[in-house]
Coordinates of N, CA and C in Angstrom, one line a residue:
X1 N 90.0 115.5 99.3 CA 90.4 114.6 100.4 C 90.0 115.3 101.7
X2 N 89.6 114.4 102.7 CA 89.2 114.9 104.0 C 90.2 114.4 105.0
X3 N 90.0 114.8 106.3 CA 90.9 114.4 107.3 C 90.3 113.3 108.1
X4 N 89.2 112.8 107.7 CA 88.6 111.6 108.5 C 89.2 110.3 108.0
X5 N 88.9 109.3 108.7 CA 89.5 108.0 108.4 C 88.6 107.2 107.4
X6 N 87.6 107.9 106.9 CA 86.7 107.2 105.9 C 87.4 107.2 104.5
X7 N 86.9 106.4 103.6 CA 87.5 106.3 102.3 C 87.4 107.6 101.6
X8 N 88.5 108.0 100.8 CA 88.4 109.2 100.0 C 88.2 108.8 98.5
X9 N 88.3 107.5 98.2 CA 88.1 107.1 96.9 C 86.7 106.4 96.8
X10 N 85.9 106.8 95.8 CA 84.5 106.2 95.7 C 84.6 104.7 95.4
X11 N 85.8 104.2 94.9 CA 85.9 102.8 94.5 C 86.0 101.9 95.7
X12 N 86.2 102.5 96.9 CA 86.4 101.7 98.1 C 85.0 101.5 98.8
X13 N 84.4 100.3 98.8 CA 83.1 100.2 99.3 C 83.1 99.0 100.3
X14 N 82.9 97.8 99.9 CA 82.8 96.6 100.8 C 84.2 96.3 101.4
X15 N 84.1 95.6 102.5 CA 85.4 95.2 103.2 C 86.2 94.3 102.3
X16 N 87.4 94.7 102.1 CA 88.4 93.9 101.3 C 89.3 93.1 102.2
X17 N 89.9 92.1 101.6 CA 90.9 91.3 102.3 C 92.2 92.0 102.3
X18 N 92.8 92.1 103.5 CA 94.1 92.7 103.6 C 95.1 91.7 104.3
X19 N 96.2 91.4 103.6 CA 97.2 90.4 104.1 C 98.5 91.0 104.5
X20 N 98.7 92.3 104.1 CA 100.0 92.9 104.4 C 99.9 94.4 104.3
X21 N 100.8 95.1 105.1 CA 100.9 96.6 105.1 C 102.3 96.9 104.9
X22 N 102.6 97.8 103.9 CA 103.9 98.3 103.6 C 104.0 99.7 103.9
X23 N 105.1 100.1 104.7 CA 105.2 101.4 105.2 C 106.4 102.2 104.6
X24 N 106.2 103.4 104.3 CA 107.3 104.4 104.1 C 108.0 104.5 105.5
X25 N 109.2 105.0 105.6 CA 109.8 105.1 106.9 C 109.8 106.6 107.4
X26 N 110.6 107.5 106.7 CA 110.7 108.9 107.1 C 109.4 109.6 107.0
X27 N 108.9 110.1 108.2 CA 107.7 110.9 108.2 C 106.5 110.0 108.3
X28 N 106.7 108.6 108.4 CA 105.6 107.7 108.5 C 105.8 106.8 109.7
X29 N 106.8 106.0 109.8 CA 107.2 105.2 110.9 C 108.1 106.1 111.9
X30 N 108.7 107.1 111.3 CA 109.6 107.9 112.2 C 109.1 109.4 112.1
X31 N 109.3 110.1 113.1 CA 108.9 111.5 113.1 C 109.8 112.3 112.1
X32 N 109.1 113.1 111.2 CA 109.9 113.8 110.2 C 110.9 114.8 110.9
X33 N 112.2 114.6 110.6 CA 113.2 115.4 111.1 C 114.1 116.0 110.1
X34 N 114.1 115.5 108.8 CA 114.9 116.0 107.8 C 114.2 117.2 107.1
X35 N 114.9 118.3 107.0 CA 114.4 119.5 106.3 C 114.6 119.3 104.8
X36 N 113.6 118.7 104.2 CA 113.7 118.4 102.8 C 113.8 119.6 101.9
X37 N 113.0 120.7 102.1 CA 113.2 121.9 101.3 C 114.6 122.5 101.4
X38 N 115.2 122.5 102.6 CA 116.6 123.0 102.7 C 117.5 122.1 102.0
X39 N 117.3 120.8 102.0 CA 118.2 119.8 101.3 C 118.0 120.0 99.8
X40 N 116.8 120.1 99.3 CA 116.6 120.3 97.9 C 117.3 121.6 97.4
X41 N 117.1 122.7 98.2 CA 117.7 124.0 97.8 C 119.3 123.8 97.7
X42 N 119.9 123.1 98.7 CA 121.3 123.0 98.7 C 121.8 122.1 97.5
X43 N 121.0 121.1 97.2 CA 121.4 120.2 96.0 C 121.1 120.9 94.7
X44 N 120.0 121.6 94.5 CA 119.6 122.1 93.2 C 120.0 123.5 93.0
X45 N 120.2 124.3 94.1 CA 120.4 125.7 94.0 C 119.0 126.4 94.0
X46 N 118.9 127.6 94.6 CA 117.7 128.3 94.8 C 116.8 128.4 93.5
X47 N 117.5 128.9 92.4 CA 116.7 129.2 91.2 C 116.1 127.9 90.6
X48 N 116.9 126.9 90.6 CA 116.4 125.6 90.0 C 115.4 125.0 90.9
X49 N 115.6 125.1 92.2 CA 114.6 124.6 93.2 C 113.2 125.2 93.0
X50 N 113.2 126.6 92.8 CA 111.9 127.3 92.6 C 111.3 126.9 91.3
X51 N 112.1 126.7 90.3 CA 111.6 126.3 88.9 C 110.9 125.0 89.0
X52 N 111.6 124.0 89.5 CA 111.1 122.6 89.6 C 109.9 122.5 90.5
X53 N 110.0 123.2 91.6 CA 108.8 123.1 92.6 C 107.6 123.7 91.9
X54 N 107.7 124.7 91.1 CA 106.5 125.2 90.4 C 105.9 124.3 89.4
X55 N 106.7 123.4 88.9 CA 106.3 122.4 87.9 C 105.8 121.1 88.5
X56 N 106.1 120.9 89.8 CA 105.8 119.6 90.5 C 104.9 119.8 91.7
X57 N 103.6 119.9 91.5 CA 102.7 120.3 92.6 C 102.7 119.2 93.8
X58 N 103.0 118.0 93.5 CA 102.9 117.0 94.5 C 104.3 116.7 95.2
X59 N 105.3 117.4 94.7 CA 106.6 117.3 95.4 C 107.8 117.1 94.4
X60 N 109.0 117.3 94.8 CA 110.2 117.2 94.0 C 110.8 115.8 94.1
X61 N 111.1 115.1 93.0 CA 111.7 113.8 93.0 C 113.2 114.1 92.8
X62 N 113.9 114.4 93.9 CA 115.3 114.8 93.9 C 116.2 113.7 93.3
X63 N 116.0 112.5 93.6 CA 116.8 111.4 93.1 C 116.7 111.3 91.6
X64 N 115.5 111.5 91.1 CA 115.3 111.4 89.6 C 116.1 112.5 88.9
X65 N 116.1 113.7 89.5 CA 116.9 114.8 88.9 C 118.4 114.5 88.9
X66 N 118.9 114.0 90.1 CA 120.3 113.7 90.2 C 120.8 112.7 89.2
X67 N 119.9 111.7 88.9 CA 120.4 110.6 88.0 C 120.7 111.1 86.6
X68 N 120.3 112.3 86.2 CA 120.5 112.9 84.9 C 121.8 113.7 84.9
X69 N 122.5 113.8 86.0 CA 123.6 114.7 86.1 C 124.9 114.0 85.8
X70 N 126.0 114.7 85.7 CA 127.4 114.1 85.4 C 127.8 113.4 86.7
X71 N 128.7 112.5 86.6 CA 129.2 111.8 87.8 C 129.7 112.7 88.9
X72 N 130.5 113.7 88.6 CA 131.0 114.6 89.6 C 129.9 115.4 90.3
X73 N 129.0 115.8 89.5 CA 127.9 116.6 90.1 C 127.0 115.7 91.0
X74 N 126.8 114.4 90.5 CA 126.0 113.4 91.3 C 126.7 113.2 92.6
X75 N 128.0 113.0 92.6 CA 128.8 112.7 93.8 C 128.6 113.8 94.9
X76 N 128.7 115.0 94.4 CA 128.5 116.1 95.4 C 127.0 116.2 95.9
X77 N 126.1 115.9 95.0 CA 124.7 115.9 95.5 C 124.4 114.8 96.5
X78 N 124.9 113.6 96.3 CA 124.7 112.5 97.2 C 125.4 112.8 98.5
X79 N 126.5 113.5 98.5 CA 127.2 113.9 99.7 C 126.3 114.8 100.6
X80 N 125.7 115.8 99.9 CA 124.8 116.7 100.6 C 123.6 115.9 101.2
X81 N 123.0 115.0 100.4 CA 121.9 114.2 100.9 C 122.3 113.4 102.1
X82 N 123.5 112.7 102.0 CA 124.0 111.9 103.1 C 124.2 112.7 104.3
X83 N 124.6 113.9 104.2 CA 124.8 114.7 105.4 C 123.5 115.1 106.1
X84 N 122.5 115.4 105.3 CA 121.2 115.7 105.9 C 120.6 114.4 106.5
X85 N 120.8 113.2 105.9 CA 120.3 112.0 106.4 C 121.0 111.6 107.7
X86 N 122.3 111.9 107.7 CA 123.1 111.6 108.9 C 122.5 112.4 110.1
X87 N 122.2 113.6 109.9 CA 121.6 114.5 110.9 C 120.3 113.9 111.4
X88 N 119.6 113.3 110.4 CA 118.3 112.7 110.7 C 118.4 111.5 111.6
X89 N 119.5 110.7 111.3 CA 119.7 109.5 112.1 C 120.0 109.9 113.6
X90 N 120.7 111.0 113.7 CA 121.1 111.4 115.1 C 119.9 111.8 115.9
X91 N 118.8 112.2 115.2 CA 117.6 112.6 115.9 C 116.4 111.7 115.7
X92 N 116.7 110.5 115.4 CA 115.7 109.5 115.0 C 114.7 109.2 116.1
X93 N 113.4 109.4 115.8 CA 112.3 109.2 116.8 C 111.2 108.4 116.2
X94 N 110.6 107.5 116.9 CA 109.5 106.7 116.4 C 108.2 107.5 116.3
X95 N 107.4 107.3 115.3 CA 106.2 108.1 115.2 C 105.1 107.6 116.2
X96 N 104.4 108.5 116.9 CA 103.4 108.1 117.8 C 102.4 107.1 117.1
X97 N 102.1 106.1 117.8 CA 101.1 105.1 117.3 C 101.8 103.9 116.5
X98 N 103.1 104.1 116.1 CA 103.7 103.1 115.3 C 103.9 101.7 116.1
X99 N 104.2 101.8 117.4 CA 104.4 100.6 118.2 C 103.1 99.9 118.3
X100 N 102.0 100.7 118.6 CA 100.7 100.1 118.8 C 100.2 99.5 117.5
X101 N 100.4 100.1 116.4 CA 99.9 99.6 115.1 C 100.6 98.3 114.8
X102 N 101.9 98.3 115.0 CA 102.7 97.1 114.6 C 102.3 95.9 115.5
X103 N 102.0 96.2 116.8 CA 101.6 95.1 117.7 C 100.2 94.6 117.3
X104 N 99.3 95.5 116.8 CA 98.0 95.1 116.3 C 98.2 94.2 115.1
X105 N 99.0 94.6 114.1 CA 99.2 93.8 112.9 C 99.8 92.5 113.3
X106 N 100.7 92.4 114.2 CA 101.3 91.2 114.6 C 100.3 90.3 115.3
X107 N 99.3 90.9 116.0 CA 98.3 90.0 116.7 C 97.4 89.4 115.6
X108 N 97.3 90.0 114.5 CA 96.4 89.5 113.4 C 97.2 88.7 112.4
X109 N 98.5 88.6 112.6 CA 99.4 87.9 111.7 C 99.5 88.5 110.3
X110 N 99.3 89.8 110.3 CA 99.4 90.6 109.1 C 100.9 91.0 108.8
X111 N 101.4 90.7 107.6 CA 102.7 91.0 107.3 C 103.0 92.5 107.3
X112 N 104.2 92.9 107.5 CA 104.6 94.3 107.4 C 105.9 94.5 106.8
X113 N 106.0 95.4 105.9 CA 107.3 95.7 105.2 C 107.6 97.2 105.2
X114 N 108.8 97.5 104.7 CA 109.2 98.9 104.5 C 109.7 99.1 103.1
X115 N 109.3 100.3 102.5 CA 109.9 100.7 101.3 C 110.2 102.2 101.5
X116 N 111.5 102.5 101.5 CA 111.9 103.9 101.7 C 113.0 104.3 100.7
X117 N 113.1 105.6 100.5 CA 114.1 106.1 99.6 C 115.4 106.5 100.5
X118 N 115.3 106.2 101.7 CA 116.5 106.4 102.6 C 117.5 105.2 102.4
X119 N 118.6 105.3 103.1 CA 119.6 104.2 102.9 C 119.4 103.1 103.8
X120 N 120.0 101.9 103.5 CA 119.9 100.7 104.3 C 120.4 100.9 105.8
X121 N 121.4 101.7 106.0 CA 121.9 102.0 107.3 C 120.8 102.6 108.2
X122 N 120.0 103.5 107.6 CA 118.9 104.1 108.4 C 117.8 103.1 108.7
X123 N 117.5 102.3 107.8 CA 116.5 101.2 108.0 C 116.9 100.3 109.1
X124 N 118.1 99.8 109.0 CA 118.7 98.9 110.0 C 118.7 99.5 111.4
X125 N 119.1 100.8 111.5 CA 119.1 101.5 112.8 C 117.8 101.6 113.3
X126 N 116.8 102.0 112.5 CA 115.4 102.1 113.0 C 114.9 100.8 113.6
X127 N 115.1 99.7 112.9 CA 114.6 98.4 113.4 C 115.3 98.0 114.7
X128 N 116.6 98.2 114.7 CA 117.4 97.8 115.9 C 117.0 98.7 117.1
X129 N 116.9 100.0 116.9 CA 116.7 100.9 118.0 C 115.3 100.7 118.6
X130 N 114.3 100.5 117.8 CA 113.0 100.4 118.3 C 112.4 98.9 118.4
X131 N 113.3 98.0 118.1 CA 112.9 96.6 118.3 C 111.8 96.1 117.4
X132 N 111.8 96.6 116.2 CA 110.8 96.2 115.2 C 111.4 95.5 114.1
X133 N 110.6 94.6 113.5 CA 111.1 93.8 112.3 C 110.1 94.0 111.2
X134 N 110.6 94.4 110.0 CA 109.9 94.6 108.8 C 110.6 93.8 107.7
X135 N 109.8 92.9 107.1 CA 110.4 92.1 106.0 C 109.5 91.9 104.9
X136 N 110.0 92.2 103.6 CA 111.2 92.9 103.3 C 111.2 94.3 103.8
X137 N 112.5 94.9 103.9 CA 112.7 96.3 104.2 C 113.6 96.8 103.2
X138 N 113.0 97.5 102.2 CA 113.7 97.9 101.0 C 114.1 99.4 101.1
X139 N 115.4 99.6 101.0 CA 115.9 101.0 101.0 C 116.2 101.4 99.6
X140 N 116.8 102.6 99.4 CA 117.0 103.1 98.0 C 118.1 102.4 97.2
X141 N 118.8 101.4 97.9 CA 119.7 100.6 97.2 C 118.9 99.6 96.3
X142 N 117.6 99.4 96.5 CA 116.8 98.6 95.6 C 116.3 99.5 94.5
X143 N 116.6 99.1 93.3 CA 116.2 99.9 92.1 C 115.2 99.2 91.2
X144 N 114.3 99.8 90.6 CA 114.0 101.3 90.7 C 113.3 101.5 92.0
X145 N 113.4 102.7 92.6 CA 112.8 103.0 93.8 C 111.5 103.8 93.6
X146 N 110.7 104.0 94.7 CA 109.5 104.7 94.6 C 109.7 106.0 93.9
X147 N 108.7 106.5 93.1 CA 107.3 106.0 92.9 C 107.1 104.9 91.9
X148 N 108.2 104.3 91.4 CA 108.0 103.1 90.5 C 107.4 102.0 91.3
X149 N 106.5 101.2 90.7 CA 105.8 100.2 91.5 C 106.7 99.0 91.8
X150 N 107.9 98.9 91.2 CA 108.7 97.7 91.3 C 109.0 97.2 92.7
X151 N 109.3 98.2 93.7 CA 109.6 97.7 95.0 C 108.4 97.1 95.7
X152 N 107.2 97.7 95.5 CA 106.0 97.1 96.1 C 105.6 95.8 95.5
X153 N 105.8 95.7 94.2 CA 105.5 94.4 93.5 C 106.5 93.3 94.0
X154 N 107.7 93.7 94.3 CA 108.7 92.8 94.8 C 108.3 92.3 96.2
X155 N 107.8 93.2 97.0 CA 107.3 92.8 98.3 C 106.1 91.8 98.2
X156 N 105.2 92.1 97.3 CA 104.0 91.2 97.1 C 104.5 89.9 96.6
X157 N 105.5 89.8 95.7 CA 106.0 88.5 95.3 C 106.6 87.8 96.4
X158 N 107.4 88.5 97.2 CA 108.1 87.9 98.4 C 107.1 87.3 99.3
X159 N 106.0 88.0 99.5 CA 104.9 87.5 100.4 C 104.0 86.5 99.8
X160 N 104.1 86.4 98.5 CA 103.2 85.5 97.7 C 101.7 85.9 97.9
X161 N 101.5 87.2 97.8 CA 100.1 87.8 97.8 C 99.9 88.7 96.6
X162 N 98.7 89.0 96.3 CA 98.3 89.9 95.3 C 98.4 91.4 95.7
X163 N 98.8 92.3 94.8 CA 98.8 93.7 95.2 C 97.5 94.2 95.8
X164 N 96.4 93.7 95.4 CA 95.1 94.2 95.9 C 94.8 93.7 97.3
X165 N 95.7 92.9 97.9 CA 95.6 92.4 99.2 C 96.6 93.1 100.2
X166 N 97.2 94.2 99.6 CA 98.2 94.9 100.4 C 97.9 96.4 100.4
X167 N 98.3 97.1 101.5 CA 98.2 98.6 101.6 C 99.6 99.2 101.7
X168 N 99.8 100.3 100.9 CA 101.0 101.1 101.0 C 100.6 102.3 101.8
X169 N 101.4 102.6 102.9 CA 101.1 103.7 103.7 C 102.3 104.6 103.7
X170 N 102.1 105.9 103.5 CA 103.2 106.9 103.5 C 102.7 108.3 103.6
X171 N 103.6 109.2 103.8 CA 103.3 110.6 103.9 C 103.5 111.4 102.6
X172 N 103.7 110.7 101.5 CA 104.0 111.4 100.3 C 103.1 111.0 99.2
X173 N 102.4 112.0 98.6 CA 101.6 111.7 97.4 C 102.4 111.2 96.2
X174 N 103.5 111.9 96.0 CA 104.3 111.6 94.8 C 105.1 110.3 94.9
X175 N 105.5 109.9 96.1 CA 106.3 108.7 96.2 C 105.4 107.5 96.7
X176 N 104.8 107.6 97.8 CA 104.1 106.5 98.4 C 102.7 106.2 97.8
X177 N 101.9 107.2 97.6 CA 100.6 106.9 97.0 C 100.8 106.5 95.6
X178 N 101.6 107.2 94.8 CA 101.9 106.8 93.4 C 102.4 105.4 93.3
X179 N 103.3 105.0 94.2 CA 103.9 103.6 94.2 C 102.7 102.6 94.4
X180 N 101.9 102.9 95.4 CA 100.9 102.0 95.8 C 99.8 101.8 94.7
X181 N 99.4 102.9 94.1 CA 98.4 102.9 93.1 C 98.9 102.3 91.8
X182 N 100.1 102.6 91.4 CA 100.7 102.0 90.2 C 100.8 100.5 90.3
X183 N 101.1 100.0 91.6 CA 101.2 98.6 91.8 C 99.9 97.9 91.8
X184 N 98.8 98.6 92.0 CA 97.5 98.0 92.2 C 97.1 97.7 93.6
X185 N 97.8 98.3 94.5 CA 97.5 98.1 96.0 C 96.6 99.3 96.5
X186 N 96.1 99.1 97.7 CA 95.5 100.2 98.4 C 96.5 101.2 98.8
X187 N 96.2 102.5 98.8 CA 97.1 103.5 99.2 C 96.5 104.4 100.3
X188 N 97.2 104.6 101.4 CA 96.8 105.4 102.5 C 97.8 106.5 102.7
X189 N 97.3 107.7 102.7 CA 98.2 108.9 102.9 C 98.1 109.3 104.4
X190 N 99.3 109.4 105.0 CA 99.4 109.9 106.3 C 99.7 111.4 106.2
X191 N 98.7 112.2 106.6 CA 98.8 113.7 106.5 C 98.6 114.3 107.9
X192 N 99.6 114.4 108.7 CA 99.5 114.9 110.1 C 98.9 116.3 110.2
X193 N 99.4 117.1 109.3 CA 99.1 118.6 109.4 C 98.0 119.1 108.5
X194 N 97.5 118.2 107.6 CA 96.4 118.6 106.7 C 97.0 119.4 105.5
X195 N 98.3 119.4 105.3 CA 98.9 120.2 104.2 C 98.4 119.7 102.8
X196 N 98.0 118.4 102.7 CA 97.5 118.0 101.4 C 96.0 118.4 101.1
X197 N 95.4 119.1 102.1 CA 94.1 119.7 101.8 C 94.2 120.9 100.9
X198 N 95.4 121.4 100.6 CA 95.7 122.6 99.8 C 95.2 122.3 98.4
X199 N 94.6 123.3 97.7 CA 94.1 123.2 96.3 C 95.1 122.7 95.4
X200 N 96.4 122.9 95.6 CA 97.5 122.5 94.7 C 97.6 121.0 94.5
X201 N 97.0 120.3 95.5 CA 97.2 118.8 95.5 C 95.9 118.1 95.0
X202 N 94.9 118.9 94.6 CA 93.6 118.3 94.2 C 93.6 117.6 92.8
X203 N 94.5 118.0 92.0 CA 94.5 117.5 90.6 C 95.7 116.6 90.3
X204 N 96.3 116.0 91.3 CA 97.4 115.1 91.1 C 96.9 113.8 90.4
X205 N 97.8 113.1 89.8 CA 97.5 111.9 89.0 C 97.0 110.8 89.9
X206 N 97.7 110.6 91.0 CA 97.4 109.4 91.9 C 96.9 109.9 93.2
X207 N 95.7 109.5 93.6 CA 95.1 109.9 94.8 C 94.9 108.7 95.7
X208 N 95.0 108.9 97.0 CA 94.9 107.8 98.0 C 93.5 107.3 98.1
X209 N 93.4 106.0 98.5 CA 92.1 105.4 98.8 C 91.6 105.9 100.2
X210 N 92.6 106.2 101.1 CA 92.3 106.6 102.4 C 93.3 107.7 102.8
X211 N 92.9 108.5 103.8 CA 93.7 109.5 104.3 C 93.5 109.6 105.8
X212 N 94.6 109.6 106.6 CA 94.6 109.7 108.1 C 95.5 110.7 108.6
X213 N 95.3 111.2 109.8 CA 96.2 112.2 110.4 C 97.1 111.6 111.4
X214 N 97.0 110.3 111.7 CA 97.9 109.6 112.6 C 97.9 108.1 112.4
X215 N 98.9 107.5 113.0 CA 98.9 106.0 112.9 C 97.9 105.4 113.8
X216 N 97.4 106.1 114.8 CA 96.3 105.6 115.6 C 95.0 105.5 114.8
X217 N 94.8 106.5 114.0 CA 93.7 106.5 113.1 C 93.8 105.4 112.1
X218 N 95.0 105.1 111.6 CA 95.2 104.0 110.6 C 94.8 102.7 111.3
X219 N 95.2 102.5 112.5 CA 94.8 101.2 113.2 C 93.3 101.1 113.2
X220 N 92.5 102.2 113.6 CA 91.1 102.1 113.6 C 90.5 101.8 112.2
X221 N 91.2 102.5 111.2 CA 90.7 102.3 109.8 C 90.8 100.8 109.3
X222 N 92.0 100.2 109.6 CA 92.2 98.8 109.3 C 91.2 97.9 109.9
X223 N 91.0 98.2 111.2 CA 90.0 97.3 112.0 C 88.6 97.4 111.4
X224 N 88.2 98.6 111.0 CA 86.9 98.9 110.6 C 86.6 98.5 109.1
X225 N 87.6 98.7 108.3 CA 87.3 98.7 106.8 C 87.8 97.4 106.1
X226 N 88.6 96.6 106.8 CA 89.2 95.4 106.1 C 89.0 94.1 106.9
X227 N 88.9 93.1 106.1 CA 89.0 91.7 106.6 C 90.5 91.4 106.7
X228 N 91.0 91.3 107.9 CA 92.5 91.1 108.1 C 92.7 89.6 108.2
X229 N 93.4 89.1 107.1 CA 93.6 87.7 106.9 C 95.1 87.4 106.7
X230 N 95.7 86.6 107.5 CA 97.1 86.3 107.3 C 97.4 85.5 106.0

């Protein structure tokens, strides 16, 4: 994968029709403020965190692990996650380029949605605070959640479009890219810092069709590489 806005998948050649864009929220539409490694360590414990991280090169699916636990242990884990998420809400900031990108999509009558593993309260606050509307906007109350393709397929059904007419955009290989590719959609990885250039991410199962370092680059990518059709 490269840091340019060109395709990283050889399958992407001619201009394809694009009728909708679905975004992850945390770290994609909003500036990343949640310390996920710290949260994972507190939920899992240091030893278990290190063990699972060594087995999961593309990232830890904390919700998947919690689902296998006893009710009491689950309750404590969700309380820890809720506390980290509450701190994130207090510091909520919009990602640079998000407003411009959404205005561009609106000017082209391109649909936009959200699929996040955060809670509905956070999604509602984001849309209200920054005056943006995404529909559907699916939080983790929708099951099964990313990386399962079900939420993205639900969005496509709601829009009455085919998955290959939609792009999933997010900052996570294991959640966003995997969800998009499993559903049959285009997948674009937002990698601000270039961390996914690390060799440990080169052999993951699901790779993005495109990779950008900002939402401004994504706007240029959409304009250059797709036929934008409502």
